[in-house]
mmCIF file of C-alpha atoms in Angstrom:
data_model
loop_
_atom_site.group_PDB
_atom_site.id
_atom_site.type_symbol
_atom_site.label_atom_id
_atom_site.label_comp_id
_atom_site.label_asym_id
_atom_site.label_seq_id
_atom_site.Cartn_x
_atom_site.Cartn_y
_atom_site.Cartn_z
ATOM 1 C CA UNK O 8 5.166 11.132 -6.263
ATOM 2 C CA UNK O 9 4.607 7.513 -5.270
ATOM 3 C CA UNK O 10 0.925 8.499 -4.022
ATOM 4 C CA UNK O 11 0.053 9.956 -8.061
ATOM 5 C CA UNK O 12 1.393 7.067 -9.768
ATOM 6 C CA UNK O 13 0.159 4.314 -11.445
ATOM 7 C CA UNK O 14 0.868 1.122 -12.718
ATOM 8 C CA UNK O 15 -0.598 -1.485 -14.347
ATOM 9 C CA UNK O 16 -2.556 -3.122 -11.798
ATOM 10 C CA UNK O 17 -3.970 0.181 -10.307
ATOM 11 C CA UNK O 18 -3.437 3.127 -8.819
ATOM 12 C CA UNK O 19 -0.171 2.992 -5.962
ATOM 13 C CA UNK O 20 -1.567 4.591 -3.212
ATOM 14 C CA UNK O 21 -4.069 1.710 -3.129
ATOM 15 C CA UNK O 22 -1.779 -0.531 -3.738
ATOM 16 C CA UNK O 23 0.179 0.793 -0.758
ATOM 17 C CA UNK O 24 -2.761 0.918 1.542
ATOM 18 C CA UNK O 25 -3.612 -2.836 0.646
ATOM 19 C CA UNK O 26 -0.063 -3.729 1.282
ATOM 20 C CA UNK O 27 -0.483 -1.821 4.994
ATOM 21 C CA UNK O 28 -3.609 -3.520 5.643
ATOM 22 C CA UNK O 29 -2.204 -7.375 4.668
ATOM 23 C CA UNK O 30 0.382 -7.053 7.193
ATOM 24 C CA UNK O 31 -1.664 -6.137 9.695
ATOM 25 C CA UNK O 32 -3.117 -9.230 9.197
ATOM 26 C CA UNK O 33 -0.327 -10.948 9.530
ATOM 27 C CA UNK O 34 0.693 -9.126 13.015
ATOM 28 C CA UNK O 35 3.299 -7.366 11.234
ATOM 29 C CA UNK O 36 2.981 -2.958 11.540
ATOM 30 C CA UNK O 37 4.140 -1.058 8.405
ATOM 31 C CA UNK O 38 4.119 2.615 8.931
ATOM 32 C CA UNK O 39 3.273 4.437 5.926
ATOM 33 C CA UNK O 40 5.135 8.023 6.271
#
């Protein structure tokens, strides 16, 4: 459900995989299951 939705800055999943990616910049894992 989270993966179809949107909001008003964009679509979540990308939103998601741009959080994912930011941590991993700062050293920090997030495991998107």
């Amino acid at each position: 459900q989270i993966v179809k939705a949107q909001g008003p800055s964009g679509p979540n999943r990308d939103y998601l995989f741009q959080l994912e990616q930011s941590l991993h910049e700062f050293g920090m894992y997030f495991a998107l299951c």
